[in-house]
Coordinates of C-alpha atoms in Angstrom, one line a residue:
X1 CA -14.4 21.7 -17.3
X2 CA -17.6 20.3 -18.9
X3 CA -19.0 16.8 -17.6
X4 CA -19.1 14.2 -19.9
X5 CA -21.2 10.8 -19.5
X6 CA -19.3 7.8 -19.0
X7 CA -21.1 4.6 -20.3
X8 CA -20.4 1.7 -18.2
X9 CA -19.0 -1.1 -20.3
X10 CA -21.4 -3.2 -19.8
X11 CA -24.8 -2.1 -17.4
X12 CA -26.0 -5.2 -16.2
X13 CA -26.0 -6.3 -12.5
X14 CA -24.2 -9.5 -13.6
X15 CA -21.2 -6.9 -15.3
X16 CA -21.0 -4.7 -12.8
X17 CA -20.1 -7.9 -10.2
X18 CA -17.8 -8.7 -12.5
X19 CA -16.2 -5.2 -12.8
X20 CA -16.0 -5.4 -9.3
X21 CA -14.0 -8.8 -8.7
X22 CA -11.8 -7.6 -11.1
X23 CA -10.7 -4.8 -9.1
X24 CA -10.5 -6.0 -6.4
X25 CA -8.6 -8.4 -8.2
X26 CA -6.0 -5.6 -9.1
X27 CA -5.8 -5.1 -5.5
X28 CA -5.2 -8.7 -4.6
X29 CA -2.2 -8.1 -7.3
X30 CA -0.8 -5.4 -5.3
X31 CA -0.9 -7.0 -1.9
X32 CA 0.1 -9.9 -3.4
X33 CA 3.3 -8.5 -4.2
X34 CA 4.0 -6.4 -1.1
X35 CA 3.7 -9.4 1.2
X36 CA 5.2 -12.3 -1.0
X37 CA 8.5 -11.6 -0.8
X38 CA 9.0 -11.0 3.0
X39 CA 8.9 -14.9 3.9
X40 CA 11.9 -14.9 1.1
X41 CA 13.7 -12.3 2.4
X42 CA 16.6 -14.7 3.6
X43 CA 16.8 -16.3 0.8
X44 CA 16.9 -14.1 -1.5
X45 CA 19.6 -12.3 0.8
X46 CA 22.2 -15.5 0.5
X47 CA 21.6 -16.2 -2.8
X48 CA 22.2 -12.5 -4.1
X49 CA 25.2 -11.4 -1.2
X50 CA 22.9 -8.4 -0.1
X51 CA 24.0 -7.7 3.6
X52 CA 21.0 -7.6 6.9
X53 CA 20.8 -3.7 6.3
X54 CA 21.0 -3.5 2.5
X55 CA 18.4 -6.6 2.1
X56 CA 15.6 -4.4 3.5
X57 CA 15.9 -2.8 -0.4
X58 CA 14.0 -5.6 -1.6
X59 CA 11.4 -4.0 0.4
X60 CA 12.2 -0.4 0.0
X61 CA 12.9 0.0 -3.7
X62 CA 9.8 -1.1 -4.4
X63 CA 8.3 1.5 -2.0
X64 CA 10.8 4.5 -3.4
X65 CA 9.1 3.7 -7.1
X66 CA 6.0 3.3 -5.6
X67 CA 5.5 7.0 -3.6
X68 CA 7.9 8.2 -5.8
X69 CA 5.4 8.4 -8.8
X70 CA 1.9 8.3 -7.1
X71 CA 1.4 11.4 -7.7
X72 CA 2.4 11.5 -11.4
X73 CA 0.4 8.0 -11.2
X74 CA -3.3 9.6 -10.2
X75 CA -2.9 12.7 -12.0
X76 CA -1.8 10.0 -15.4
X77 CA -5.6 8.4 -14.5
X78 CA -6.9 11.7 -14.9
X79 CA -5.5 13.0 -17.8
X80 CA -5.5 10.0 -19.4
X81 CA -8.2 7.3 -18.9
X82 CA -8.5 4.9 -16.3
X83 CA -8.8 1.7 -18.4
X84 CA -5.5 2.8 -20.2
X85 CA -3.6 3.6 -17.4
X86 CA -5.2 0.8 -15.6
X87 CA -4.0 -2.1 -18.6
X88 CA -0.9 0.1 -18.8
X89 CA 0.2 -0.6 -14.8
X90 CA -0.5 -4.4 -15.5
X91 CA 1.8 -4.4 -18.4
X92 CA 4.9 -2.9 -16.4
X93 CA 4.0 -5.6 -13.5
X94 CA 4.3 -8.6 -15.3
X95 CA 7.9 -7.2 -17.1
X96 CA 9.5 -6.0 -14.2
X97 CA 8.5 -9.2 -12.2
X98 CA 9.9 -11.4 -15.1
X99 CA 12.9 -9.2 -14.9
X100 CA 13.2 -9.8 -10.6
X101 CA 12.8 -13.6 -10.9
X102 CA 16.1 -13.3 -13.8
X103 CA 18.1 -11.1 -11.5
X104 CA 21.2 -12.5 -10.7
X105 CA 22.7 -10.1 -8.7
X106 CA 21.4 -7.9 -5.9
X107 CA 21.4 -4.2 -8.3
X108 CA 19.4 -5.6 -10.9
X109 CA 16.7 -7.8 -8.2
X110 CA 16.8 -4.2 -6.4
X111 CA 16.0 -2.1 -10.1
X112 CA 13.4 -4.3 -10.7
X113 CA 12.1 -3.8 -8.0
X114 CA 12.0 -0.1 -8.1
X115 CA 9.9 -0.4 -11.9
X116 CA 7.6 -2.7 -9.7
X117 CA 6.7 0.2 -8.0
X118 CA 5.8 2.5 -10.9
X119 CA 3.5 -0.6 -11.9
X120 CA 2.0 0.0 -8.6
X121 CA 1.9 3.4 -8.8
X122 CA -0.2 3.5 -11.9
X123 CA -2.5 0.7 -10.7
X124 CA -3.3 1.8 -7.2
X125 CA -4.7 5.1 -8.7
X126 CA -6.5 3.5 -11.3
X127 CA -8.2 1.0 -9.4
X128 CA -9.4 3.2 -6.5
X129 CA -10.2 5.8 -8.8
X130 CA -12.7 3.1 -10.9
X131 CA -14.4 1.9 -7.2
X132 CA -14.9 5.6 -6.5
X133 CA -16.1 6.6 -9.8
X134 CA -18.4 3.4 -10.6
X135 CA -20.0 2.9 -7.4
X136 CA -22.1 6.0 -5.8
X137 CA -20.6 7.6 -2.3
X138 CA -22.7 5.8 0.6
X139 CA -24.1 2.2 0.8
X140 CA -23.0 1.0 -2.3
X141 CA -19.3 3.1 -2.5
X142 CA -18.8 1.5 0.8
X143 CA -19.7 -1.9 0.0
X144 CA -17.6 -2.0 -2.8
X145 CA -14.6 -0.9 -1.2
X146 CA -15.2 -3.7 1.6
X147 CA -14.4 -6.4 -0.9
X148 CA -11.6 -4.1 -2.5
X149 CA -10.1 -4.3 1.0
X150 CA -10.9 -7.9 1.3
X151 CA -9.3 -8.6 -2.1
X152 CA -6.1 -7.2 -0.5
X153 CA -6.0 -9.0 3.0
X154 CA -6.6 -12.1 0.8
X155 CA -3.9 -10.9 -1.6
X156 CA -1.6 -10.7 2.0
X157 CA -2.3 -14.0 3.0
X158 CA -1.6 -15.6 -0.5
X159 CA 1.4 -13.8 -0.5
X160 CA 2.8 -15.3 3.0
X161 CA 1.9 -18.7 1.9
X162 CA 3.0 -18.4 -1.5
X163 CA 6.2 -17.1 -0.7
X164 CA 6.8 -19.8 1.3
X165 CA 5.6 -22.4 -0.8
X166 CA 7.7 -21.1 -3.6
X167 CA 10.7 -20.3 -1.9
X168 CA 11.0 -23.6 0.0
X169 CA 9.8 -26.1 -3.0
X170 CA 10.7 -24.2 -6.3
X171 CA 12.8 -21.4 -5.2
X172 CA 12.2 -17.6 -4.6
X173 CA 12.2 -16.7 -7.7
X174 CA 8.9 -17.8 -8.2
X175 CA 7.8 -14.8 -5.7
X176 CA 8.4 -12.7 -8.3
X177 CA 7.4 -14.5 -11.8
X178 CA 3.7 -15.2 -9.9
X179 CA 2.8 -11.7 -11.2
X180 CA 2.8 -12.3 -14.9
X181 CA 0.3 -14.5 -15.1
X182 CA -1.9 -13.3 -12.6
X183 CA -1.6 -9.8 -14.4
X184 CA -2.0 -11.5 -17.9
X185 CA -5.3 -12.5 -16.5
X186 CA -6.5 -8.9 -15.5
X187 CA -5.5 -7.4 -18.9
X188 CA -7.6 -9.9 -20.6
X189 CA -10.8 -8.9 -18.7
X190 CA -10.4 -5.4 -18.6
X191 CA -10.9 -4.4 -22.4
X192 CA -14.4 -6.6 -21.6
X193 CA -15.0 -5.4 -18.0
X194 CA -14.0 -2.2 -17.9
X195 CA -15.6 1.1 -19.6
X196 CA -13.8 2.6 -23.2
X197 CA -12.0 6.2 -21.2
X198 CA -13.9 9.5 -22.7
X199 CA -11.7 11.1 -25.4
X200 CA -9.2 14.1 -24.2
X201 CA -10.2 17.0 -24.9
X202 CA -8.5 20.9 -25.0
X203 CA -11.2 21.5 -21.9
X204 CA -9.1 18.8 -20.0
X205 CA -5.8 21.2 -19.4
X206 CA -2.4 20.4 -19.2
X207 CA -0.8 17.5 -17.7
X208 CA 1.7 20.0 -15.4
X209 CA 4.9 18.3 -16.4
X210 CA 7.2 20.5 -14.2
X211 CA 4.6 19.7 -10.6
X212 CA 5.3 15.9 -12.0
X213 CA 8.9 16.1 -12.1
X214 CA 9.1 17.7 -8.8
X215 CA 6.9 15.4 -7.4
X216 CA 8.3 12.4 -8.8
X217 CA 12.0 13.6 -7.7
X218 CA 10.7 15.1 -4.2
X219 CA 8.7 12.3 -3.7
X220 CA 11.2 9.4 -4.7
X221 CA 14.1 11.1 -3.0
X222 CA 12.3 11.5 0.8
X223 CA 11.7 8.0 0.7
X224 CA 15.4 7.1 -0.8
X225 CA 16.9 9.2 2.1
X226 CA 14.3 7.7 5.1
X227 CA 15.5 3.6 3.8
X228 CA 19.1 4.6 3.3
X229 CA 19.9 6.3 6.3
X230 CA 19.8 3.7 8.9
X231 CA 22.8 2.1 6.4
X232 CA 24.8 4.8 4.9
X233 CA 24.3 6.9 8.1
X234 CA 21.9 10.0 8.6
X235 CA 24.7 12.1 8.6
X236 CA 25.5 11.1 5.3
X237 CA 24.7 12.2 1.4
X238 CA 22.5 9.3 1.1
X239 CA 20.4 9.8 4.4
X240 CA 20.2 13.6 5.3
X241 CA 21.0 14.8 2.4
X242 CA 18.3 13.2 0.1
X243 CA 16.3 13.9 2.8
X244 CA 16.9 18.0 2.8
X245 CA 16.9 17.8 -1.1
X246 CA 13.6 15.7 -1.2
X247 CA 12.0 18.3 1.1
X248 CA 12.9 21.6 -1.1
X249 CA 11.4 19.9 -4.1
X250 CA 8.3 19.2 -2.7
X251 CA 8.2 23.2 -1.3
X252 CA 9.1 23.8 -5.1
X253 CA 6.5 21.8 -6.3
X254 CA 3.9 23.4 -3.9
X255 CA 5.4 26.8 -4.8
X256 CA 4.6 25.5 -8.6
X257 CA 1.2 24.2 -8.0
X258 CA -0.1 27.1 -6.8
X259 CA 0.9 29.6 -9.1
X260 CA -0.4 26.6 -12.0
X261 CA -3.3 27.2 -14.0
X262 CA -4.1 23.2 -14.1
X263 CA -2.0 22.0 -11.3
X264 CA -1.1 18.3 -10.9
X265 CA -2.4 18.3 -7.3
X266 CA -5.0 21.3 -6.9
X267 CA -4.2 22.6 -3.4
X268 CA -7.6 22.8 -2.2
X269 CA -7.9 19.6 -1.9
X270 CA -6.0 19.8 1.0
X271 CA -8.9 21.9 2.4
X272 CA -10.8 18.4 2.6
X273 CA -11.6 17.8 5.9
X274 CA -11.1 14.1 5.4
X275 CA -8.7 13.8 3.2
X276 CA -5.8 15.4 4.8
X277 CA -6.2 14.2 8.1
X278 CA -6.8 10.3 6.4
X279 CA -3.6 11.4 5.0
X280 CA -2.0 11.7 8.7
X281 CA -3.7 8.5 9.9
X282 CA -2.4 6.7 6.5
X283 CA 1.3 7.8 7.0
X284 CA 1.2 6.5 10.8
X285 CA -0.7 3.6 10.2
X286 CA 1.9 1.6 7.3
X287 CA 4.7 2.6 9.4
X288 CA 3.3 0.4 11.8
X289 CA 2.3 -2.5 9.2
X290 CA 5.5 -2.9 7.4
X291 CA 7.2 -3.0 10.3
X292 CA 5.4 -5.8 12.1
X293 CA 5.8 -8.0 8.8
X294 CA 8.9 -7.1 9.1
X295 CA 9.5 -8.1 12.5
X296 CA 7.2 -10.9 12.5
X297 CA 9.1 -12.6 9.9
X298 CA 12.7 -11.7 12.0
X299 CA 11.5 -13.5 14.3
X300 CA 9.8 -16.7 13.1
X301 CA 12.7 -17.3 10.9
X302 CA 16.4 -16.4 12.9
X303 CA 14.6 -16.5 16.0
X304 CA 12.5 -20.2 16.1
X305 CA 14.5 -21.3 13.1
X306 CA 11.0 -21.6 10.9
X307 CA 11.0 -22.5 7.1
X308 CA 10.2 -20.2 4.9
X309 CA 6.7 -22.9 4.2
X310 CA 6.5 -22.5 8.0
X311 CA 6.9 -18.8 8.2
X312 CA 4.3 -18.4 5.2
X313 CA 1.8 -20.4 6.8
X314 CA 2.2 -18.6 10.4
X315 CA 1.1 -15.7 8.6
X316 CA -2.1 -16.5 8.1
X317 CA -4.3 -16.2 11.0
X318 CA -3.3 -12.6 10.6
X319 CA -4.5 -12.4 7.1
X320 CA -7.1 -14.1 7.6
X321 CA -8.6 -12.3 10.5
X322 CA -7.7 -8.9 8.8
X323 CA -10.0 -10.4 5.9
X324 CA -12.7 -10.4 7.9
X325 CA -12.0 -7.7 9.5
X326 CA -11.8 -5.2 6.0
X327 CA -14.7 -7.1 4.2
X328 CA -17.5 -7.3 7.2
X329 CA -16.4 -5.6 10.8
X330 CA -15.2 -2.5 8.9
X331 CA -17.8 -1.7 6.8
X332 CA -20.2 -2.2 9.3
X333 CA -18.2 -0.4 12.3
X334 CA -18.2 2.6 9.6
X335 CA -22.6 2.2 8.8
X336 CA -22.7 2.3 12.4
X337 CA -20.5 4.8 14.0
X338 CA -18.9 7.2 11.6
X339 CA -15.6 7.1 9.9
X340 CA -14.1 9.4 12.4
X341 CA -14.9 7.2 15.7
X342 CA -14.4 3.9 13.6
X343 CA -11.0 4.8 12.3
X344 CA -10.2 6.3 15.7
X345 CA -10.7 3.1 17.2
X346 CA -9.2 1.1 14.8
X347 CA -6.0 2.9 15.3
X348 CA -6.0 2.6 19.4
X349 CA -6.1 -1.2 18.4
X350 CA -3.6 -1.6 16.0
X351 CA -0.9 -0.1 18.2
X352 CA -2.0 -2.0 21.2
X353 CA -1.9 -5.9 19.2
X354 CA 1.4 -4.6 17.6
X355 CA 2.8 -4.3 21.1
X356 CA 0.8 -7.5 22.5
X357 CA 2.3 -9.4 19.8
X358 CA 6.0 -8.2 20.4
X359 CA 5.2 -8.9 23.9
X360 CA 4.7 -12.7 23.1
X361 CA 8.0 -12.8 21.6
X362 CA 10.6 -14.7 23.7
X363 CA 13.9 -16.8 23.3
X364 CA 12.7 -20.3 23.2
X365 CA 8.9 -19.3 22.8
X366 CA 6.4 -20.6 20.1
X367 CA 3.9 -19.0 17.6
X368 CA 0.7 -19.7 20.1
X369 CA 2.5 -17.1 22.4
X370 CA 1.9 -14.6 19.6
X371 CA -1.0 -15.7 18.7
X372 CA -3.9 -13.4 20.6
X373 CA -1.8 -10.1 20.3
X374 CA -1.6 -11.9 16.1
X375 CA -5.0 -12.0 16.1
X376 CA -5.8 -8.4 17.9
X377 CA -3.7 -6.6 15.5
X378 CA -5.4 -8.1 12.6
X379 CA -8.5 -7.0 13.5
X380 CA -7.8 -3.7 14.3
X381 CA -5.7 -3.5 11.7
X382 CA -8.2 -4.2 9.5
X383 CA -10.9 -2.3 10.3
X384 CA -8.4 0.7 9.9
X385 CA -7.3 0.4 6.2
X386 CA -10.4 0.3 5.1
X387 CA -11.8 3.2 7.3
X388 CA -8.7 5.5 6.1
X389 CA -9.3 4.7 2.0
X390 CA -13.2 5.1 2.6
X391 CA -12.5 8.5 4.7
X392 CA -9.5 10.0 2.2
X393 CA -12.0 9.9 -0.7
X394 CA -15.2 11.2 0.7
X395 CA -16.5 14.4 -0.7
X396 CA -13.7 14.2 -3.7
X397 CA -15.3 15.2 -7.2
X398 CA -15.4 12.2 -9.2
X399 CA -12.3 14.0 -11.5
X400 CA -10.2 14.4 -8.9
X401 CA -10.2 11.0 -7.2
X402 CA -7.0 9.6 -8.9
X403 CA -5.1 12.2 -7.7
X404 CA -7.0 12.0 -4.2
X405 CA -6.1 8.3 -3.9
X406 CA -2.3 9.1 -5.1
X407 CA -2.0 10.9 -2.4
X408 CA -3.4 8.9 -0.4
X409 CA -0.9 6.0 -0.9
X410 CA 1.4 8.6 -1.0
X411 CA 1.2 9.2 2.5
X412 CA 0.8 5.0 2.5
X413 CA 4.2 4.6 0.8
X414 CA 6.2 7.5 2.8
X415 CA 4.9 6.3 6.1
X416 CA 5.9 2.3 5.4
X417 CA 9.3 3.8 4.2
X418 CA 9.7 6.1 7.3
X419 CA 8.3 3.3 9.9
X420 CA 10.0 0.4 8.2
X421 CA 14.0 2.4 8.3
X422 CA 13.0 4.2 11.8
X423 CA 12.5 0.6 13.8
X424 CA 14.2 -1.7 11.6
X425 CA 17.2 0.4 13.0
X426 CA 16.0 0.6 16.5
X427 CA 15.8 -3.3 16.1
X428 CA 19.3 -3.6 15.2
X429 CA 20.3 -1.1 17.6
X430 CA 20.9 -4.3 20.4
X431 CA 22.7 -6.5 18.1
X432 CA 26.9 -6.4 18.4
X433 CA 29.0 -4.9 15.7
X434 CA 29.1 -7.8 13.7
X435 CA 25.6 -8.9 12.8
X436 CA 26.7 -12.4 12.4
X437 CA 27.3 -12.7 15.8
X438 CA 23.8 -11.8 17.2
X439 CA 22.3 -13.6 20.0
X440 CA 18.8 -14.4 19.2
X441 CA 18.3 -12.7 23.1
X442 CA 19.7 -9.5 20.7
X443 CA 17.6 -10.3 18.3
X444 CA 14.4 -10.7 20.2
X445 CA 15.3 -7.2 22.5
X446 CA 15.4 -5.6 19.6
X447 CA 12.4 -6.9 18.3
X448 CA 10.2 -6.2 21.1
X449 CA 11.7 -2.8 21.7
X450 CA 10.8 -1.7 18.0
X451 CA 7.2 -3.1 18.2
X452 CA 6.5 -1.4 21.2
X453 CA 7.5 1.7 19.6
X454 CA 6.2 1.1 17.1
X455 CA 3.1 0.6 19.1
X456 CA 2.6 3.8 21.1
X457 CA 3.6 5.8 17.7
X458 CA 0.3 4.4 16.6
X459 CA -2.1 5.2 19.1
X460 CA -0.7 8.2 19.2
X461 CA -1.8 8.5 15.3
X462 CA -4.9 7.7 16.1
X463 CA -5.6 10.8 17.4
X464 CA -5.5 12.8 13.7
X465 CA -8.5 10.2 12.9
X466 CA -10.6 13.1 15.6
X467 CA -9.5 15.9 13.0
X468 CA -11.7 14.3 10.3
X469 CA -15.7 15.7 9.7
X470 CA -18.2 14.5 12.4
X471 CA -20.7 14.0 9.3
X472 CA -18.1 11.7 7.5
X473 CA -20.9 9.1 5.9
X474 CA -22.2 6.3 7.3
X475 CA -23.4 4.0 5.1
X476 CA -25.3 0.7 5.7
X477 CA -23.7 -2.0 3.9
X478 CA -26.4 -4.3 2.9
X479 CA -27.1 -2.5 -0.6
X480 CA -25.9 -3.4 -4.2
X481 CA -23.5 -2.0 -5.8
X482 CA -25.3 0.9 -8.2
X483 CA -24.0 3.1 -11.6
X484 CA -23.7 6.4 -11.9
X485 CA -22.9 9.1 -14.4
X486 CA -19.5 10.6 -13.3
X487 CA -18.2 14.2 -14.5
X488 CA -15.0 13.7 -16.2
X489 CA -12.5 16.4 -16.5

């Protein structure tokens, strides 16, 4: 592996601003799209037949594509050049999304979906792999991932108003054909914006294609068994047994990977003393997030009988807050006290305002009820996605940060599967046999028994942040984003 200088596109100070809002304009994308279509959830649920169990696919498929081909995703930014795969992720977005807003039945909405997350799965890597390879580890790295984070807590709260503003006034479709022209926008800039990807060279090895397939099917089939089982049964070949099948692919794939001369994932990266335990903290952490949408929206919609407008707009104190939170409190938490103690704390306060905000959730109640445990979450919540990004790719070489942030949202993907399935079921699990029945005293019981779950699963979490280096940087947050001259492998 020989290091070879990558020219930035374009050095100027004024450029590299600009390179920077444009990835953190990719990450508004993505956020975008997570959070746009919860508010349409019912909608798209009557107009498409799904039933109350299958409609959580809409959510799920995308996550199954998603940590399904992360891995195959970071190793593809590698391999094969950032910009490309970059422009290449933006392309599949806006086809897949024109595709969803067509669907007129719940398969193809739900395949559409699914190639949404392979779009995802390609840009995530790419985009965290261009912050961490463009802008040197400490003041700078860190400031730059501030307004990454910021991009995407904006990119939440645009999509809970969006989503509402679509679905109610031009129909939910439009939560889905959004994408294209906000990724038509990032392809444009990037050819200007972005630097040209070194050639591929012999020195650069293999791409590993047996570790990818395992991974991809390991990967894609842990998640497929962890959001079907709460509907086909755990019991059943779609639950348990995707589940058992999913986990001997990924021992294969280990089993591969180490006895690989240019593995897909190089197993001492596991040996990082911040990655693998950010990695914990990550998989805990989105459990807990796509689950309080989740919830959230359960309740502001059958509960109080909200609009989806209504819905869309209650979101955003939350988003808003958690803006703050990942662009300024974060960043500065982590200058100040380490990523270990910040990302600690962060976690002990997530679980506690997802609880306080169940705990505001009553028959007959009101949004303002919710509204400090809202705003508690969000700030805790905040401060704890960017912590865990900053901490998984500290002390990664600059060649192996695709694959570092893959698995990263690996865990990220895995863990929103796992948490979503685990309490959406323990949320049903007080409503009568026939859904269209329920109480909304069923409803909210369930509710508030998921979140506080849900709650105390996080704190408990918090306590793999401890695991992570005591010299995990620091870094102030005041300087300007710098260049550097990156080995490439």
């Amino acid at each position: 592996m020989s290091p070879i200088v990558v020219t930035p596109a374009a050095p100027s100070q004024q450029h590299a601003g600009l390179r920077l809002a444009l990835l953190a304009f990719a990450q508004f994308i993505i956020a975008v799209d997570y959070n746009i279509v919860y508010v349409a959830l019912p909608d798209i649920g009557s107009a498409l037949n799904f039933s109350p169990q299958s409609l959580q696919w809409v959510v799920s498929a995308y996550a199954v594509g998603f940590g399904g081909l992360l891995l195959f995703g970071g190793r593809a930014v590698d391999r094969l050049g950032q910009r490309r795969i970059f422009m290449i992720a933006l392309a599949v977005y806006a086809a897949s999304s024109l595709v969803g807003g067509l669907a007129n039945d719940s398969v193809l909405l739900v395949v559409a979906r699914a190639v949404q997350g392979l779009g995802g799965a390609l840009l995530f890597p790419a985009t965290l792999s261009l912050i961490m390879t463009s802008f040197a580890e400490g003041p700078a790295r860190n400031k730059a991932m501030g307004a990454w984070g910021a991009a995407g807590g904006a990119g939440l709260s645009a999509g809970a108003l969006l989503g509402g503003v679509f679905t109610q006034y031009v129909g939910w479709e439009w939560v889905f054909f959004i994408n294209i022209p906000l990724a038509a926008i990032a392809l444009i800039a990037a050819p200007k914006l972005l630097a040209p990807d070194a050639p591929r060279t012999n020195s650069q090895g293999s791409f590993d294609i047996p570790g990818a397939v395992l991974a991809t099917a390991g990967s894609s089939l842990l998640v497929f068994g962890l959001v079907s089982g709460p509907e086909a049964g755990w019991a059943s070949l779609r639950g348990a047994g995707a589940l058992v099948l999913g986990v001997v692919l990924l021992l294969a794939f280990l089993l591969v990977e180490k006895s690989t001369k240019d593995p897909l994932v190089p197993l001492s990266m596991f040996r990082n003393r911040s990655l693998t335990p950010s990695m914990a903290v990550i998989l805990v952490y989105q459990g807990a997030l796509g689950a309080a949408y989740y919830l959230l929206t359960t309740y502001l919609q059958p509960v109080l009988g909200y609009s989806a407008l209504e819905a869309g707009l209650a979101f955003l104190p939350l988003t808003v807050i958690s803006v703050v939170a990942l662009g300024q409190v974060g960043p500065r938490m982590i200058a100040k006290y380490g990523a270990r103690l910040t990302l600690f704390v962060g976690m002990i306060g997530t679980g506690i305002g997802l609880a306080a905000m169940v705990a505001g959730m009553t028959v007959g109640g009101s949004f303002w009820a919710l509204l400090p445990g809202v705003a508690f979450f969000g700030l805790a919540g905040g401060v704890t996605f960017v912590t865990m990004f900053v901490a998984a790719g500290t002390g990664v070489a600059p060649e192996q940060q695709g694959v570092a942030a893959a698995l990263a949202s690996t865990s990220q993907q895995v863990g929103g599967a796992m948490g979503l399935a685990a309490l959406i079921a323990v949320a049903n699990s007080t409503l009568p046999t026939s859904t269209a029945g329920a109480a909304a005293a069923d409803i909210v019981d369930g509710i508030r028994l998921a979140g506080v779950i849900g709650g105390a699963a996080t704190v408990i979490g918090a306590f793999f942040a401890l695991a992570i280096k005591k010299d995990a940087p620091a870094p102030a947050v005041e300087s300007a984003p710098s260049e550097q001259t990156v080995p490439v492998a």
